[in-house]
Short mmCIF file of C-alpha atoms in Angstrom, two decimals:
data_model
loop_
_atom_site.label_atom_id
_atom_site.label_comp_id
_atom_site.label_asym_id
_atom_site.label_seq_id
_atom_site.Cartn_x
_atom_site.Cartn_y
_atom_site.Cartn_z
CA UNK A 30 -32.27 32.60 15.55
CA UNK A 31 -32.14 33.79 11.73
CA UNK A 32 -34.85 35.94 9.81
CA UNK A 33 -35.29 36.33 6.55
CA UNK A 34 -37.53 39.19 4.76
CA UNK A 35 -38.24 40.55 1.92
CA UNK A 36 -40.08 43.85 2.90
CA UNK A 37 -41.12 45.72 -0.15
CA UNK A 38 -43.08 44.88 -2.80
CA UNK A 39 -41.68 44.25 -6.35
CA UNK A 40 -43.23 44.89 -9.63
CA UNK A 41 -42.12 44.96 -13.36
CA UNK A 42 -42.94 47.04 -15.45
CA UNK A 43 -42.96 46.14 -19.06
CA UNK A 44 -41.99 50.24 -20.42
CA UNK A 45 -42.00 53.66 -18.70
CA UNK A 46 -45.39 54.08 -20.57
CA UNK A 47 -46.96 51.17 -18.51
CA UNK A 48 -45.64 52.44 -15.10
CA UNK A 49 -47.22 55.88 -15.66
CA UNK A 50 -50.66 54.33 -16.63
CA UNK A 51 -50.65 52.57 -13.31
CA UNK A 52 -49.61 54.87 -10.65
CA UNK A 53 -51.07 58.33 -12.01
CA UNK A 54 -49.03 60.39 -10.80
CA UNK A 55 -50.02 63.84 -10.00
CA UNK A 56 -51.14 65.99 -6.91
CA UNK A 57 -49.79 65.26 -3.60
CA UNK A 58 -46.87 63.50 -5.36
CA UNK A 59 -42.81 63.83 -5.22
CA UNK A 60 -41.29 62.55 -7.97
CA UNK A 61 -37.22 62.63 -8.23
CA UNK A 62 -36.09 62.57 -11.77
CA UNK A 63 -33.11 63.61 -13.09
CA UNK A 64 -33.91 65.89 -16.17
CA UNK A 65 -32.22 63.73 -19.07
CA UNK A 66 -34.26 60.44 -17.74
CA UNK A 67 -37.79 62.53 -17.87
CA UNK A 68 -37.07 64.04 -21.01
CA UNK A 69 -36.03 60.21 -22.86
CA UNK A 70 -38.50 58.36 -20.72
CA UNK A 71 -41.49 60.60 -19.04
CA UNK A 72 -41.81 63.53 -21.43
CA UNK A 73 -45.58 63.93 -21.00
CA UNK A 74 -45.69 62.40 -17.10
CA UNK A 75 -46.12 63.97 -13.71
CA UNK A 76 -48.26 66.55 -14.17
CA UNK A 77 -49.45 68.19 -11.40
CA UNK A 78 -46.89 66.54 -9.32
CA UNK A 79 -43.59 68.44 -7.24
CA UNK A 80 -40.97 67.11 -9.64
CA UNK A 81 -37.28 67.80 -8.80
CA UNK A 82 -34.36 67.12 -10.55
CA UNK A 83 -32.00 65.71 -8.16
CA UNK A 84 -28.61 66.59 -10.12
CA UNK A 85 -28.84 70.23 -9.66
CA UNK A 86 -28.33 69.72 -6.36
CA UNK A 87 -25.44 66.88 -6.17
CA UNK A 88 -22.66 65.66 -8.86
CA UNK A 89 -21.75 61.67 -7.69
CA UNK A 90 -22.53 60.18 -4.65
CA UNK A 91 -25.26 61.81 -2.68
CA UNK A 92 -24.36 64.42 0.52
CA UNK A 93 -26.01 65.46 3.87
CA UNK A 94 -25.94 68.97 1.65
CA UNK A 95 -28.27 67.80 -0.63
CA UNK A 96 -30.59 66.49 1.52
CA UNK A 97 -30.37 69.76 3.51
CA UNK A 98 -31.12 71.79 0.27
CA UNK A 99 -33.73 69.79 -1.06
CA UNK A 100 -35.95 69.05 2.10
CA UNK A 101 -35.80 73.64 2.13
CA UNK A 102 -37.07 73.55 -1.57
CA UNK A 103 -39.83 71.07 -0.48
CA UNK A 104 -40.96 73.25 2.50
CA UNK A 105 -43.64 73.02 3.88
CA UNK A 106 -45.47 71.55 1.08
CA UNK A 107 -47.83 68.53 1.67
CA UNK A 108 -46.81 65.80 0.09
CA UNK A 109 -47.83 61.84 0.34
CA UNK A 110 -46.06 59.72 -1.50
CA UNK A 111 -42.80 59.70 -2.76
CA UNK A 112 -41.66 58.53 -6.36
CA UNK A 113 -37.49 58.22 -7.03
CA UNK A 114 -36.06 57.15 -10.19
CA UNK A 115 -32.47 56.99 -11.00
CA UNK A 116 -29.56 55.47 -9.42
CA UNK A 117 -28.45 54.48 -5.81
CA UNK A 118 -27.61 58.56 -5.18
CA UNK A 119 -31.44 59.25 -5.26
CA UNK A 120 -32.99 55.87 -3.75
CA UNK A 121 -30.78 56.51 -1.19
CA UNK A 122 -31.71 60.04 -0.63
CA UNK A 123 -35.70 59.62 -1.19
CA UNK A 124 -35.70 57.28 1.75
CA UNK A 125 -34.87 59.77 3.85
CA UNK A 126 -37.89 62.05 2.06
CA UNK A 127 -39.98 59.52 3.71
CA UNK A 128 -38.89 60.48 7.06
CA UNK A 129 -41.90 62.94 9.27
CA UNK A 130 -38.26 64.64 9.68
CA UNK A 131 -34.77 64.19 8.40
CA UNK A 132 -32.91 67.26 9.21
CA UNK A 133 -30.34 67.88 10.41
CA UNK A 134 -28.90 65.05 8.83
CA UNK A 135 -26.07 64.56 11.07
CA UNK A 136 -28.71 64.00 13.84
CA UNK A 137 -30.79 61.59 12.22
CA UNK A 138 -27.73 59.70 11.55
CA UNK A 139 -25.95 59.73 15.12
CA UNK A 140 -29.48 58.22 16.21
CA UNK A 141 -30.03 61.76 18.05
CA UNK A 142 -33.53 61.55 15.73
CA UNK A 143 -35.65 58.79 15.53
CA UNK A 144 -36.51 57.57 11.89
CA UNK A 145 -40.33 57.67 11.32
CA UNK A 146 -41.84 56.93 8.12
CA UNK A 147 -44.97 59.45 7.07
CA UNK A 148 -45.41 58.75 3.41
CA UNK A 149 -45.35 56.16 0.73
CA UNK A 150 -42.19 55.68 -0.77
CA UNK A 151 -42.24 54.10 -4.51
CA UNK A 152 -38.15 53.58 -5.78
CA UNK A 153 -37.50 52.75 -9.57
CA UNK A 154 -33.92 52.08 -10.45
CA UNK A 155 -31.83 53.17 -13.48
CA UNK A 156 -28.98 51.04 -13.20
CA UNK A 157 -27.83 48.00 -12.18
CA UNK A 158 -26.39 47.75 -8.94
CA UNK A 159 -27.20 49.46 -5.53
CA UNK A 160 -30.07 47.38 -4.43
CA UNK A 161 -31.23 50.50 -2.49
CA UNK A 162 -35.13 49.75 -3.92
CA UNK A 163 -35.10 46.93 -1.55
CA UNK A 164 -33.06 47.72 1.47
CA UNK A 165 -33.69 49.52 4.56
CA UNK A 166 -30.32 51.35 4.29
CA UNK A 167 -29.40 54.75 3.05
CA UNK A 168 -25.60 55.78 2.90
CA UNK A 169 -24.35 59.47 2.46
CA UNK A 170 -21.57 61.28 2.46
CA UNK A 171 -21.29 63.23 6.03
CA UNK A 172 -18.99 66.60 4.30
CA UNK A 173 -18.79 67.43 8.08
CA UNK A 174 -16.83 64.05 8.88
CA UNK A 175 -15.41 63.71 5.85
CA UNK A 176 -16.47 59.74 5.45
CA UNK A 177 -19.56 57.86 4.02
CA UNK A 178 -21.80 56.34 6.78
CA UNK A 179 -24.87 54.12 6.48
CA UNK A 180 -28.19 54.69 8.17
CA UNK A 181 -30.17 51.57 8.43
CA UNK A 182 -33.40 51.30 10.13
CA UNK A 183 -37.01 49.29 9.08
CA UNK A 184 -38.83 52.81 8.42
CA UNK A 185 -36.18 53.28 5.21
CA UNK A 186 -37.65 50.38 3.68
CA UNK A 187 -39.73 51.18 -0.11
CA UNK A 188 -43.45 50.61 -0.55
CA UNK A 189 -42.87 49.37 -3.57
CA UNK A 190 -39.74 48.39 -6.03
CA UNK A 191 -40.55 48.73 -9.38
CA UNK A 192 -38.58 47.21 -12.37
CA UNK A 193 -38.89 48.87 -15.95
CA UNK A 194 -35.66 47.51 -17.78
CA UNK A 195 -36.07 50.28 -20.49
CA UNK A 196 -34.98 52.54 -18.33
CA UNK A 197 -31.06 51.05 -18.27
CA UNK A 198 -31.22 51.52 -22.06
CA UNK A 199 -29.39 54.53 -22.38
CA UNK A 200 -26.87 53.53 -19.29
CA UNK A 201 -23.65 54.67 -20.41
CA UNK A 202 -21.45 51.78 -20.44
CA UNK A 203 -18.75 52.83 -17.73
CA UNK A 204 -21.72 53.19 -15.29
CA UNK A 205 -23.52 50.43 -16.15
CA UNK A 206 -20.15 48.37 -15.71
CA UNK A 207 -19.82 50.56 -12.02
CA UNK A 208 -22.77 49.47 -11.01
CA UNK A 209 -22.86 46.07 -12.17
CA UNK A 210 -19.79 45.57 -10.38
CA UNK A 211 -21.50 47.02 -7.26
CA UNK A 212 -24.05 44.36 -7.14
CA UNK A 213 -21.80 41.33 -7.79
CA UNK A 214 -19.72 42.85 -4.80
CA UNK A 215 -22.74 42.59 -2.87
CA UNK A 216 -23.80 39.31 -3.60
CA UNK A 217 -20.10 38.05 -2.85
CA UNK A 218 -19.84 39.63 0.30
CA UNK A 219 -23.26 38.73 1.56
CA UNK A 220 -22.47 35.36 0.99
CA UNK A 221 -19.95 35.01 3.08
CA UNK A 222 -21.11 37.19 5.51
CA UNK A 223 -21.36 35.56 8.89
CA UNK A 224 -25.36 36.49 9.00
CA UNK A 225 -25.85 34.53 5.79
CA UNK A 226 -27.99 31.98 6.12
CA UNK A 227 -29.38 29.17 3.47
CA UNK A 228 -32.40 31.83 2.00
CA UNK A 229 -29.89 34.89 1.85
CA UNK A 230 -27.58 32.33 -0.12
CA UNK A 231 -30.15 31.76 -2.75
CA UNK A 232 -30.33 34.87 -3.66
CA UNK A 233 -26.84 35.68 -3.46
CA UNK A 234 -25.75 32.90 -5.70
CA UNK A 235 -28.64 33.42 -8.11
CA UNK A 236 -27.26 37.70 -8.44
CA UNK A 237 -23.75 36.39 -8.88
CA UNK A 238 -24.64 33.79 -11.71
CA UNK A 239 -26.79 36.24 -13.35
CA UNK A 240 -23.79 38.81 -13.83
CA UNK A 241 -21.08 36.21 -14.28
CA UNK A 242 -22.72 34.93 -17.07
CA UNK A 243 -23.30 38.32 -18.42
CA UNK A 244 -20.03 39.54 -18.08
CA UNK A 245 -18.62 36.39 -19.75
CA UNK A 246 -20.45 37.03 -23.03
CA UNK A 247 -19.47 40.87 -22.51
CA UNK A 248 -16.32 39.50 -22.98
CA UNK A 249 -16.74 36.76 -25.91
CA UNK A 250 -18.91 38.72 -27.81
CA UNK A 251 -18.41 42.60 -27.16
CA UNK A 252 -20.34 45.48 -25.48
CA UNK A 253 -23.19 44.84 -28.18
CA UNK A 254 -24.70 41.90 -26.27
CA UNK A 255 -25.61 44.40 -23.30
CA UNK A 256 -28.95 45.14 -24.35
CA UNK A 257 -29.96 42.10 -24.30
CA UNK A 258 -28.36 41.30 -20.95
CA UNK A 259 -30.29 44.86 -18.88
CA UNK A 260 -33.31 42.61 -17.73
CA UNK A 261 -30.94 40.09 -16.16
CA UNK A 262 -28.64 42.57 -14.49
CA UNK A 263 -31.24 44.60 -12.85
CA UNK A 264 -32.92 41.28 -11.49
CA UNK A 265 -29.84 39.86 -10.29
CA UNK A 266 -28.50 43.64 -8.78
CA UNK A 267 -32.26 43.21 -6.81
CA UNK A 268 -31.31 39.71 -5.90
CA UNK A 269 -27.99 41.00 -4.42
CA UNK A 270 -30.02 43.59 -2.64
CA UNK A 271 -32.42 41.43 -0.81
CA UNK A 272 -29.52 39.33 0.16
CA UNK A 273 -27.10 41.47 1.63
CA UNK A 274 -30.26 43.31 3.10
CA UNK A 275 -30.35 40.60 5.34
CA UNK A 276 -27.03 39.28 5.81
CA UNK A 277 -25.14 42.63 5.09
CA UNK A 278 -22.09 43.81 3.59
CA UNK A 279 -18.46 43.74 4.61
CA UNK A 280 -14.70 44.99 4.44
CA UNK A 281 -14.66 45.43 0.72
CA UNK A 282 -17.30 48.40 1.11
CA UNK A 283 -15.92 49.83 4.16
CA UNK A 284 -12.24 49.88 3.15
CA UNK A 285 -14.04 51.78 -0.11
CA UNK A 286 -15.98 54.37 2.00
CA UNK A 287 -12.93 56.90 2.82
CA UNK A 288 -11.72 56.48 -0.90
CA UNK A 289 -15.23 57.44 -2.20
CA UNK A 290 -15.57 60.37 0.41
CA UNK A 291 -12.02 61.85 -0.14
CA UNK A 292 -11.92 61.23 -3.70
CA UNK A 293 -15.11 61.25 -5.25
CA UNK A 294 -14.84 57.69 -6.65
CA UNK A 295 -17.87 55.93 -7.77
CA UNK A 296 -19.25 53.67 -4.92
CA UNK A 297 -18.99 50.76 -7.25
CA UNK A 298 -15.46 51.41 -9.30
CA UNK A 299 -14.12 51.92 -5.35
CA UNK A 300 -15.60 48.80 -4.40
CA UNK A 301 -13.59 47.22 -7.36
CA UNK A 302 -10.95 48.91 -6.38
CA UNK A 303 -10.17 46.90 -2.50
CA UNK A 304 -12.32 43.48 -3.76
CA UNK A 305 -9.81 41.00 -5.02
CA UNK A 306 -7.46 41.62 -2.55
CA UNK A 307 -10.06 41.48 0.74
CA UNK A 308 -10.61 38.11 -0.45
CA UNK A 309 -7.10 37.52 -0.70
CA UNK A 310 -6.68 38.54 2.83
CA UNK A 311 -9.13 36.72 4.08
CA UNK A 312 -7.92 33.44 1.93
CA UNK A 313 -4.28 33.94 3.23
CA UNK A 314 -6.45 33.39 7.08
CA UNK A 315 -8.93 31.11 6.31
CA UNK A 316 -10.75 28.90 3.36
CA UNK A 317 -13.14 27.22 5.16
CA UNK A 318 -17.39 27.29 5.52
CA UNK A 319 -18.29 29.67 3.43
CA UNK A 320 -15.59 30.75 1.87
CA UNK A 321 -15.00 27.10 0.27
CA UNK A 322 -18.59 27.03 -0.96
CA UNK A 323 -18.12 30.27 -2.82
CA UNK A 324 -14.83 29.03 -4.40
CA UNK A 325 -16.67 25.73 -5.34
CA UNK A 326 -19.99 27.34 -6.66
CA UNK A 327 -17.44 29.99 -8.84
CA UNK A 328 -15.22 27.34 -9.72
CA UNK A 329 -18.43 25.84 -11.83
CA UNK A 330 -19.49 29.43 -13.61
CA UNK A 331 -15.60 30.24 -14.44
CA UNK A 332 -14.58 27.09 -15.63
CA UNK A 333 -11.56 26.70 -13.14
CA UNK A 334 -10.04 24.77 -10.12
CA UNK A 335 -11.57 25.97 -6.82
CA UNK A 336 -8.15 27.31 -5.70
CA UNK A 337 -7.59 29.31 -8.84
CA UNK A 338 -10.95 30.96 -8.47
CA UNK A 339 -9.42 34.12 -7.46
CA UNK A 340 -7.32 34.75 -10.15
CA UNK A 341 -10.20 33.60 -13.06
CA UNK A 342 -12.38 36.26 -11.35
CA UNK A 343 -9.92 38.58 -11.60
CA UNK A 344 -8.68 38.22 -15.15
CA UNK A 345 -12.66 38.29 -15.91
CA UNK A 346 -13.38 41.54 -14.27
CA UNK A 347 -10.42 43.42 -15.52
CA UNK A 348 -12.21 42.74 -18.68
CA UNK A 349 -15.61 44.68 -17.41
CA UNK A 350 -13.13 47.56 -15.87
CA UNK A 351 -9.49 48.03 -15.49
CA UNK A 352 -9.17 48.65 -11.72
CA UNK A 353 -6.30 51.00 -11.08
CA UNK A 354 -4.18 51.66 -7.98
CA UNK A 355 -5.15 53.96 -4.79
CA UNK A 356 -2.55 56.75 -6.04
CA UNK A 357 -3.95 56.85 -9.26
CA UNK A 358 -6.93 58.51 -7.72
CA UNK A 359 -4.68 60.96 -6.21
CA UNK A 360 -4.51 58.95 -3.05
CA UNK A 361 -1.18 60.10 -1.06
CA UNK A 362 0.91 57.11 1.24
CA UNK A 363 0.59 59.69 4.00
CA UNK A 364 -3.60 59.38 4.06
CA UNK A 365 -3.52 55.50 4.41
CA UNK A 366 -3.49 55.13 8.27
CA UNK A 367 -6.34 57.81 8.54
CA UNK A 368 -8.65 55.98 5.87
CA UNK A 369 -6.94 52.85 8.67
CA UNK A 370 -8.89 54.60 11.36
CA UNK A 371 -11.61 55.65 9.30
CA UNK A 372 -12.48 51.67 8.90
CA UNK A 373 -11.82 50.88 12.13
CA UNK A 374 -13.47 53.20 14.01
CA UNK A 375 -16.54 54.82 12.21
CA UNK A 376 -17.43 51.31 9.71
CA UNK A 377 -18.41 49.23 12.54
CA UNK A 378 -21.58 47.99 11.17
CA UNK A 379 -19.79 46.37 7.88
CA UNK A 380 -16.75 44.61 9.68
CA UNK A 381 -19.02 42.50 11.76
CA UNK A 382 -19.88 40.91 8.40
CA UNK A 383 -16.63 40.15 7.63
CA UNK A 384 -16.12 36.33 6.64
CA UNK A 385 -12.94 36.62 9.01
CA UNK A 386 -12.20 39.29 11.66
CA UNK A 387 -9.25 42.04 10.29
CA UNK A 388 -6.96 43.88 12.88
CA UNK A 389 -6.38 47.46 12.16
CA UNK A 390 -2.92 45.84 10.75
CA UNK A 391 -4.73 43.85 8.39
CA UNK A 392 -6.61 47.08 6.99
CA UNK A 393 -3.54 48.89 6.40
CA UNK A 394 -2.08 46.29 4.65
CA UNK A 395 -4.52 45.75 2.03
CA UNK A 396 -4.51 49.95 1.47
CA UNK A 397 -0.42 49.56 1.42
CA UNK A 398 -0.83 46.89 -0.84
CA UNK A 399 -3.53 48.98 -3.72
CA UNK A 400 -1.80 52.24 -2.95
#
């Protein structure tokens, strides 16, 4: 038996100016802004309301620390529903803002607490790839084990997933390229996820059309195009959301989890960093099902053979970003069998959605192959 769902609701905004006019924010309300966004975008908004700026508390990917130091700012204030705007780092975190408790964190996420959901959650994005404002998953960094883990449970789910395209405006272009990268990652791999199903499929080919097309004209025409393209890239990074919300993501984000942890890479640039060659793996085992109707539907957007998909996509990303090797993060040989055990042992919950199985021999490899 498959399900399909689409659990919060969505709404566009046409400008910052018409979001604020129809939520009033004020008393009773949390809103997460960094300080930059509220000063271009809600100078005048929130009075009244607990406003904190997320980024004093966290630099890149969001930590069990910050959640730990925010949730003793909060106290014991009273507080009903919950407004995040930014990037995946703060979607992620507000979910867990949602929670009647969510410390310690290390509990909540070893299932030692149960997750239950005491106030409206409201999640706004400002870039273009996570998908958090429509999943019921929150991933941190655990400092105390060193690795990125995902929580997933229905009470994580948004009340609402508002889209306000203005607010990508003043993306800087290496994270709107991160993040864009993120979501066609997640439209791949949840398309050939063995949970996928024909519904997750529309919306996983619709994301990656979206950003393939965009991403060709980046590269005809030049970054100036982009503004036109932000409406289109945040609708297609919440298509990928609601798709691999349902049929999940795979090897490419767990191989990418101890190289984000360790090295402070950002979640999307790491993703970039192991996706080309997890499909090669998985092509060197297997081209069937799935993984023939992704080559065929990418064969039509790239203008190619089915079997020289791979290579197209390739030469068309390194346009977008110029992936480098493992040891140009400052990766060491040395580290590759723990980040090995790392996927094999603690990332579980993503390697079930591989579109083949990979041995622990397999994993190595493909690190061997980046470092």
């Amino acid at each position: 038996m498959n399900n399909f769902f689409i659990r919060p609701k969505i709404t566009v905004c046409t400008s910052a100016e018409e979001f604020c006019l129809s939520y009033n924010i004020g008393s009773g309300d949390l809103v997460f802004v960094s300080e930059g966004t509220r000063r271009r975008n809600f100078a005048n908004a929130f009075a009244g309301a607990l406003v904190v700026d997320y980024r004093k508390y966290v630099i890149g990917e969001p930590t069990d620390i910050m959640i730990e130091d925010i949730s003793r700012i909060i106290g014991s204030q009273k507080i009903s529903r919950i407004f995040a705007i930014g990037g995946g780092t703060i979607l992620d975190a507000a979910k867990l803002f949602a929670l009647k408790q969510n410390i310690p964190v290390d509990k909540l996420f070893n299932g030692e607490i149960l997750p239950q959901k005491d106030k409206k959650l409201f999640l706004i994005p400002t870039t273009c790839g996570t998908g958090s404002e429509v999943t019921d998953i929150s991933i941190l960094e655990l400092t105390k084990n060193k690795t990125k883990l995902g929580l997933a449970n229905e009470a994580l789910f948004a009340d609402e997933a508002i889209l306000i395209p203005e607010l990508l405006q003043n993306l800087p272009y290496k994270f709107f390229a991160a993040s864009s990268m993120d979501a066609l990652i997640h439209a791949v791999e949840s398309y050939t996820s063995p949970k996928a199903t024909e519904f997750t499929r529309i919306f996983s080919a619709a994301a990656i059309e979206k950003i393939i097309s965009g991403y060709k004209l980046i590269t005809s025409e030049g970054k100036k195009v982009i503004p036109s393209l932000l409406r289109d890239f945040l609708t297609a990074s919440t298509y990928a959301g609601i798709a691999f919300g349902n049929a999940g993501c795979a090897a490419v984000h767990a191989l990418s989890y101890p190289l984000g942890a360790a090295r402070h890479v950002p979640h999307g640039e790491a993703n970039y960093a192991f996706f080309i060659e997890v499909y090669k793996t998985y092509a060197s085992i297997r081209q069937d099902g799935s993984f023939e109707l992704l080559k065929q539907f990418l064969a039509k957007l790239l203008a190619c053979t089915p079997n020289n998909v791979l290579a197209e996509l390739e030469t068309l990303l390194e346009n977008i970003i110029q992936r480098k090797t493992l040891h140009e993060y400052g990766v060491i040989e040395e580290e590759l069998p723990r980040y090995t055990g790392i996927v094999m042992e603690k990332q579980g919950r993503l390697m079930s959605n591989n579109y083949v199985p990979l041995n622990r021999d397999k994993v190595l490899g493909i690190y061997q192959k980046l470092f």
